[in-house]
Coordinates of C-alpha atoms in Angstrom, one line a residue:
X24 CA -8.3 6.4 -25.9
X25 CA -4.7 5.8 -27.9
X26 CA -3.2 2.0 -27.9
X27 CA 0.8 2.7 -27.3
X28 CA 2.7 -0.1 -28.5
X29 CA 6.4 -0.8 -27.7
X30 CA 9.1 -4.0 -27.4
X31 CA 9.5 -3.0 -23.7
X32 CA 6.9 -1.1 -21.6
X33 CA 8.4 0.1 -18.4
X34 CA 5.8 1.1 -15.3
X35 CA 7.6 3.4 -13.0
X36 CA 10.0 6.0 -13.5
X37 CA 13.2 6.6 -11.0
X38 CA 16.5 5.2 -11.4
X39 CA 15.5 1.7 -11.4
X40 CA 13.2 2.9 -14.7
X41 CA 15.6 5.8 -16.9
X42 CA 18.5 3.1 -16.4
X43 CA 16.4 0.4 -18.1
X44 CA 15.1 2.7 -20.6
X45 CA 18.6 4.2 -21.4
X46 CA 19.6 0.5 -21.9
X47 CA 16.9 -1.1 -23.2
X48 CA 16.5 2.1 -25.7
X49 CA 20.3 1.5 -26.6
X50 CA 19.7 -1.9 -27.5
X51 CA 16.8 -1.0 -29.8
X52 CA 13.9 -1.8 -28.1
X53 CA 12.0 1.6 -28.0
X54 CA 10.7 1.8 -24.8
X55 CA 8.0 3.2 -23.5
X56 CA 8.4 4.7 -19.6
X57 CA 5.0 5.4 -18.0
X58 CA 6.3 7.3 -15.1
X59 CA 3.2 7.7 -12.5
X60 CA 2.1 9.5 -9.8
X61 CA 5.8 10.8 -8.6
X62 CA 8.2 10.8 -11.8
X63 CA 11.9 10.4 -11.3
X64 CA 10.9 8.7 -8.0
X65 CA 12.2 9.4 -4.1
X66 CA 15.2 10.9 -5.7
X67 CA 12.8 14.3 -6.3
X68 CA 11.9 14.8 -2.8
X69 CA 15.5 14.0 -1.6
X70 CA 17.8 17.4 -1.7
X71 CA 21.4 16.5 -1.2
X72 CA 23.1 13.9 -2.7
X73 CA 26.6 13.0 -2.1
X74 CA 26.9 9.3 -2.6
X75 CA 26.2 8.6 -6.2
X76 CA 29.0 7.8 -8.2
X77 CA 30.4 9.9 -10.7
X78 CA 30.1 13.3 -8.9
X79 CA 32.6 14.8 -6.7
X80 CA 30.4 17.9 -5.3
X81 CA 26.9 17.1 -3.4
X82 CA 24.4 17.3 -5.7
X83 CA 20.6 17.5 -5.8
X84 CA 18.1 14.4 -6.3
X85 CA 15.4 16.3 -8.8
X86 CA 18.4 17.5 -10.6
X87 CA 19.8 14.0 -10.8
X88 CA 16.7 12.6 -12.1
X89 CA 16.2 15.2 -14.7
X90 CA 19.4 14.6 -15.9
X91 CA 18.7 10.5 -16.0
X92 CA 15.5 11.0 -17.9
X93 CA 16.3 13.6 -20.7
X94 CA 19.5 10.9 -20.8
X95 CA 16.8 8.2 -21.7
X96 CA 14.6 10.3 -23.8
X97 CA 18.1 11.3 -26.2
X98 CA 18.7 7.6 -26.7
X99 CA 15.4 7.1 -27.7
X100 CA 12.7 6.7 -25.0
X101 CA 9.0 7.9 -25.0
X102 CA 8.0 9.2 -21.4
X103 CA 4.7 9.0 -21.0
X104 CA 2.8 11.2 -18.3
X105 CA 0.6 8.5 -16.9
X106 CA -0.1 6.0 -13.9
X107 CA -1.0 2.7 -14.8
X108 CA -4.4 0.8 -13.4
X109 CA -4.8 -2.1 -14.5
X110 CA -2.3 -4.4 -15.9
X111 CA -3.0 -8.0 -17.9
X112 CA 0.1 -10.3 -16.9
X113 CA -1.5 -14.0 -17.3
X114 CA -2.2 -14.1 -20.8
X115 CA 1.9 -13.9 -21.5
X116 CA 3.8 -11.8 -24.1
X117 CA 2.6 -9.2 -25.4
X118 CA 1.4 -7.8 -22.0
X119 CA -1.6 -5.0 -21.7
X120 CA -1.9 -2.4 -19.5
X121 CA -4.3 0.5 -19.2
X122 CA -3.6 4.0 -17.8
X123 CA -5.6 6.3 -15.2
X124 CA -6.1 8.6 -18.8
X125 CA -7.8 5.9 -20.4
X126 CA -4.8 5.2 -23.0
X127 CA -3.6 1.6 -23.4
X128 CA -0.1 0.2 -23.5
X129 CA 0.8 -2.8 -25.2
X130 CA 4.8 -4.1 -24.4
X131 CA 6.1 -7.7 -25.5
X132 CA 7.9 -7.4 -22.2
X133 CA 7.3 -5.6 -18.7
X134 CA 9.7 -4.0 -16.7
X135 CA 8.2 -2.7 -13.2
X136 CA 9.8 -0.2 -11.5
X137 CA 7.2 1.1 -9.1
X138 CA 9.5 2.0 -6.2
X139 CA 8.5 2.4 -2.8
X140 CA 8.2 4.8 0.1
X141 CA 9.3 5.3 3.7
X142 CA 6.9 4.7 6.5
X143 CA 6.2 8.0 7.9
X144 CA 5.2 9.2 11.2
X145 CA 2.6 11.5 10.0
X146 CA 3.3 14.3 13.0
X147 CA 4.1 17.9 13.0
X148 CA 7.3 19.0 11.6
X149 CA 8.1 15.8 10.1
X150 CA 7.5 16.6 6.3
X151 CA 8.1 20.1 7.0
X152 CA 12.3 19.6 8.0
X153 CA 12.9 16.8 5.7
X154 CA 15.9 17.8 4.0
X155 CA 16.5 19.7 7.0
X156 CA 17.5 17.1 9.8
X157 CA 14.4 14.8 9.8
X158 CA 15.5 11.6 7.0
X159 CA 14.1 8.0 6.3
X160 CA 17.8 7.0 5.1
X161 CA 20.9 7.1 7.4
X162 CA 22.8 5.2 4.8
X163 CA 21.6 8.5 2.3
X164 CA 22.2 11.2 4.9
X165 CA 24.4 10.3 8.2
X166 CA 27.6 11.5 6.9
X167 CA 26.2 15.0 6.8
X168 CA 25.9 14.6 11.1
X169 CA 29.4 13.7 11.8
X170 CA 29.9 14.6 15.2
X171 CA 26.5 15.6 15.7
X172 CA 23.7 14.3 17.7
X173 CA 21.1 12.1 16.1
X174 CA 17.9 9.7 16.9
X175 CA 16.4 7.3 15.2
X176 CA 12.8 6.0 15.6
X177 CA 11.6 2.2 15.1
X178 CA 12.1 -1.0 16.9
X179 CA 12.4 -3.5 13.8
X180 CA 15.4 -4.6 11.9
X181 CA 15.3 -1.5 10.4
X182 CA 15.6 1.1 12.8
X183 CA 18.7 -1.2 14.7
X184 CA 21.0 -1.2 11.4
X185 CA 20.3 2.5 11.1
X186 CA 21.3 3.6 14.6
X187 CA 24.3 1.2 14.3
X188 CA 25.3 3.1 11.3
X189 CA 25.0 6.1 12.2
X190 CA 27.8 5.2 15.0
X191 CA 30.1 5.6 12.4
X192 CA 29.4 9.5 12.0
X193 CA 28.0 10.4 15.4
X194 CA 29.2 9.5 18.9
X195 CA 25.4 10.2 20.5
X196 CA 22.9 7.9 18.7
X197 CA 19.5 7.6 20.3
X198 CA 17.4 4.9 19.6
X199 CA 13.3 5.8 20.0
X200 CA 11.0 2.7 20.3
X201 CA 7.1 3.1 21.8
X202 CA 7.3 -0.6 23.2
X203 CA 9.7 -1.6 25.9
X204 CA 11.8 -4.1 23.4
X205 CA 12.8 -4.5 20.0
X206 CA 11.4 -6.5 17.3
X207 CA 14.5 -6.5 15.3
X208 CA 16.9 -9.8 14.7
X209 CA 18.5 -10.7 18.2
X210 CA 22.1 -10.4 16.4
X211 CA 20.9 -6.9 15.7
X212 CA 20.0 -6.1 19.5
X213 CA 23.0 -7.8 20.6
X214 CA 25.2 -5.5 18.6
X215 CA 23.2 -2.4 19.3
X216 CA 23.5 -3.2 23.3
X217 CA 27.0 -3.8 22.7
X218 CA 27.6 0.0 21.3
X219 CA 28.5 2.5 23.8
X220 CA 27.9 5.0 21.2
X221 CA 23.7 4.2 21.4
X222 CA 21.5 4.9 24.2
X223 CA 17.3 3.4 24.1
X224 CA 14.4 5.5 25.3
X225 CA 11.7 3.0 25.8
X226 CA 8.1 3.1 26.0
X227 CA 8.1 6.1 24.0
X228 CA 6.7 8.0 20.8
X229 CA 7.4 11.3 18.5
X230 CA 4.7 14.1 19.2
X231 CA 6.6 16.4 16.9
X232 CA 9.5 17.5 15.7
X233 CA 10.9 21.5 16.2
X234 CA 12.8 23.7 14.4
X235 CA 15.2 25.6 15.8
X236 CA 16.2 29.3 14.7
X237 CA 17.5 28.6 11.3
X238 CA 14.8 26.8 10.3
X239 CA 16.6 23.4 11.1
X240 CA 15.4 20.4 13.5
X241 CA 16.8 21.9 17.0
X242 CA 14.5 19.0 18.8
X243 CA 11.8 16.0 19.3
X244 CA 9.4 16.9 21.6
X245 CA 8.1 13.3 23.1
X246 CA 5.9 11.3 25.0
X247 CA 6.3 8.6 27.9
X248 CA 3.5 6.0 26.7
X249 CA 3.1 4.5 29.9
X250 CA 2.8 7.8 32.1
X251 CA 1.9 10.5 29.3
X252 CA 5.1 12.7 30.7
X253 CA 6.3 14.7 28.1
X254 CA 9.9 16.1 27.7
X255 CA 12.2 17.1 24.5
X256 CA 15.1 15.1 23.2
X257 CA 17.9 17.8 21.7
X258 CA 19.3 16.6 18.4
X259 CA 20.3 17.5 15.4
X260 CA 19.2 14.8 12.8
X261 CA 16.3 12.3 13.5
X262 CA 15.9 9.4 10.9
X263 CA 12.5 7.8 11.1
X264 CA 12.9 3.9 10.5
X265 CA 9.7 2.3 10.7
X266 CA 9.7 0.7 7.5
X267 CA 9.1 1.0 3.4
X268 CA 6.3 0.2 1.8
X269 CA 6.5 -0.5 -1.6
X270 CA 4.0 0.3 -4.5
X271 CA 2.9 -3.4 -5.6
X272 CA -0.6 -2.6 -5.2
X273 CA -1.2 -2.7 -8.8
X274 CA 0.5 -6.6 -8.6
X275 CA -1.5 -8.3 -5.7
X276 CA -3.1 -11.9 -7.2
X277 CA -1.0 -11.5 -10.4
X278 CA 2.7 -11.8 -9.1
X279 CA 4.1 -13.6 -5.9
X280 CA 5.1 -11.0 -3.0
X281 CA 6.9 -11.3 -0.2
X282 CA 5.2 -10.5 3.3
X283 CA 6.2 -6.8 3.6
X284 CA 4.8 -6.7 -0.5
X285 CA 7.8 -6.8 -2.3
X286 CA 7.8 -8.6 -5.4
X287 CA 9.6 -11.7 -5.5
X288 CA 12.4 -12.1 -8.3
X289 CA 14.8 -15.1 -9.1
X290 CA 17.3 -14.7 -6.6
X291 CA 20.0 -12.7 -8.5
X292 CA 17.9 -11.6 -11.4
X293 CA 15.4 -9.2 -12.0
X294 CA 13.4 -12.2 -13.3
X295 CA 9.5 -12.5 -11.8
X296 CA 7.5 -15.9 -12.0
X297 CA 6.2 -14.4 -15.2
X298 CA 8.8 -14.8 -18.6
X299 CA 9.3 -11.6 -19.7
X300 CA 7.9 -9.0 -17.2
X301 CA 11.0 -8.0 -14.9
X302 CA 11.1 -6.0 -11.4
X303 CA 13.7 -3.6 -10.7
X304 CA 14.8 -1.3 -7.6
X305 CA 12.8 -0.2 -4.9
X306 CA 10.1 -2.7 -5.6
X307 CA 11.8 -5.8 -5.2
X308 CA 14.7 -4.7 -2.8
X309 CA 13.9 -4.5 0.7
X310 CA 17.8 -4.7 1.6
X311 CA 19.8 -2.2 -0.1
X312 CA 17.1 0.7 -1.2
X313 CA 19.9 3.0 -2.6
X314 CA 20.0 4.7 -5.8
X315 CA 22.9 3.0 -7.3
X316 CA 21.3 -0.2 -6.5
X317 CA 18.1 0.7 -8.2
X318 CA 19.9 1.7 -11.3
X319 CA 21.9 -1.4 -11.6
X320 CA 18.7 -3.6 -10.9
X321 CA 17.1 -1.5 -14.2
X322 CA 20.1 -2.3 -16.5
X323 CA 20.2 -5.8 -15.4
X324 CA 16.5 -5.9 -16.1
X325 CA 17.0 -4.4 -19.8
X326 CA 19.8 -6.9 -20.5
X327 CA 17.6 -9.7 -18.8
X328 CA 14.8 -8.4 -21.2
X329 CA 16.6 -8.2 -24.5
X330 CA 17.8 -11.5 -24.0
X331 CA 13.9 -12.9 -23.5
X332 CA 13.5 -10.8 -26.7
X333 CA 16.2 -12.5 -28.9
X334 CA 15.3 -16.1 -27.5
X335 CA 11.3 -15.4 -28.5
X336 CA 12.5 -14.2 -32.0
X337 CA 14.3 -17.2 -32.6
X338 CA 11.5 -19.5 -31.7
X339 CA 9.0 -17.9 -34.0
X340 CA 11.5 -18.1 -36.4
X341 CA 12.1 -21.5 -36.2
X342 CA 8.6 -22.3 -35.8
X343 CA 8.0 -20.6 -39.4
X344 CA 10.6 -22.6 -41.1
X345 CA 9.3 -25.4 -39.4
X346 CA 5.9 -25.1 -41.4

């Protein structure tokens, strides 16, 4: 076992994580990224990518998170191929955590950036044509089915704001719920009813989805949950929108959540009920979920911690010459 010692220890790697380690690195503080089960985050599994900043041609996620992380490493960041276990929060800075290798990490600030992950069906076809017209992100992917014809599955608030953006690229949004109403916001349903653009299919579920001859999603093949008929939905893009969850398992008794398990932050900050130990991105964002968002949650958290850094300095400091 090897003790790992740093002024900022981030859990969680992504673009929440790399942008706090290339800031936090940039300001001095050395840190430490101990990047998990899936490092460089949702963005690895995610193929085109078209609507982060900075790039006029599509681009791929993996090779966007490559390119984030050997960007932190240059400035100065250890990545450290790990998953953390068990993490000591209450006794204040410094904090101790303890990898699944055995190796402990010791950081005089926290910065968790655990991400989360969509909800998934778990049917046939579904992981097999992601990338290739089955999504959990119309925000990510709809423009790439302008003028095509796409369904969305869920009933929550979720599932609503997707199929009512998606009338921006598409003219033939169908909404998929197994109950016979919605349990979305009735401002949501209001809207969605409104739209001449969506039609609902109640009462009904995904058996699996079917590729058509170029290896694409060609259709749903679904089930009537009140008669057991089964027919097939055409479409071209289906975005599954039953929810995120996010990956706070690790926090449960030792930081305040939120009822889906997000971690609660000061609204505004990446600031946790804890001084010093931050959340950034995916893990404390049920809203927005994007990749830019993430990565300006992780440079407000390495500003946020440098600052608790300084204002811990001084005290000591004071607290010498005081003696």
């Amino acid at each position: 076992m090897t003790t790992h010692t740093t002024r900022m220890l981030i859990i969680g790697s992504g673009p929440a994580g790399y942008s706090a380690a290339i800031y936090g690195a940039r300001a001095g503080m050395e840190p430490i990224v101990v990047q998990g089960i899936q490092p460089g985050g949702q963005l690895t599994i995610t193929t085109d990518v078209e609507n982060y900043p900075g790039f006029a041609d599509v681009i791929q996620g993996p090779w966007l998170m490559e390119q984030m992380q050997k960007q932190a490493e240059h400035v100065g960041t250890r990545m450290m191929w790990d998953t953390i276990v068990d993490v000591d929060l209450e006794n204040g800075s410094p904090f101790r955590a303890v990898g699944d290798s055995g190796d402990e990490y010791i950081g005089d600030v926290v910065v968790i950036a655990t991400g989360a992950q969509a909800k998934w069906l778990g049917v046939p076809g579904e992981q097999e044509l992601g990338g290739k017209g089955v999504s959990a992100c119309a925000t990510c992917d709809g423009f790439f089915y302008r003028g095509k014809k796409v369904a969305v599955i869920g009933g929550g608030n979720t599932a609503v704001e997707e199929a009512l953006y998606l009338t921006n690229h598409s003219d033939d949004v169908t909404l998929i719920h197994r109950r016979d109403e919605l349990r979305s916001e009735k401002i949501l349903q209001d809207r969605l009813f409104a739209s001449e653009k969506i039609t609902s299919m109640w009462n009904t579920t995904v058996q699996r989805f079917m590729a058509g001859e170029n290896g694409a999603l060609n259709h749903i093949e679904l089930i009537d949950t009140q008669t057991g008929e089964t027919r097939t939905l055409e479409v071209d893009g289906a975005f599954v929108a039953i929810g995120h969850a996010p990956a706070t398992e690790l926090f449960k008794g030792k930081l305040p959540m939120d009822d889906g398990g997000y971690l609660l932050v000061e609204p505004g900050t990446p600031k946790t009920s804890i001084p010093g130990v931050f959340a950034c991105g995916d893990v404390m964002d049920h809203t927005y979920r994007q990749a830019v968002t993430a990565a300006g949650t992780g440079c407000m958290a390495a500003l946020d911690a440098e600052r608790f850094l300084a204002t811990l300095e001084h005290a000591k400091k004071e607290a010498v010459a005081a003696e």
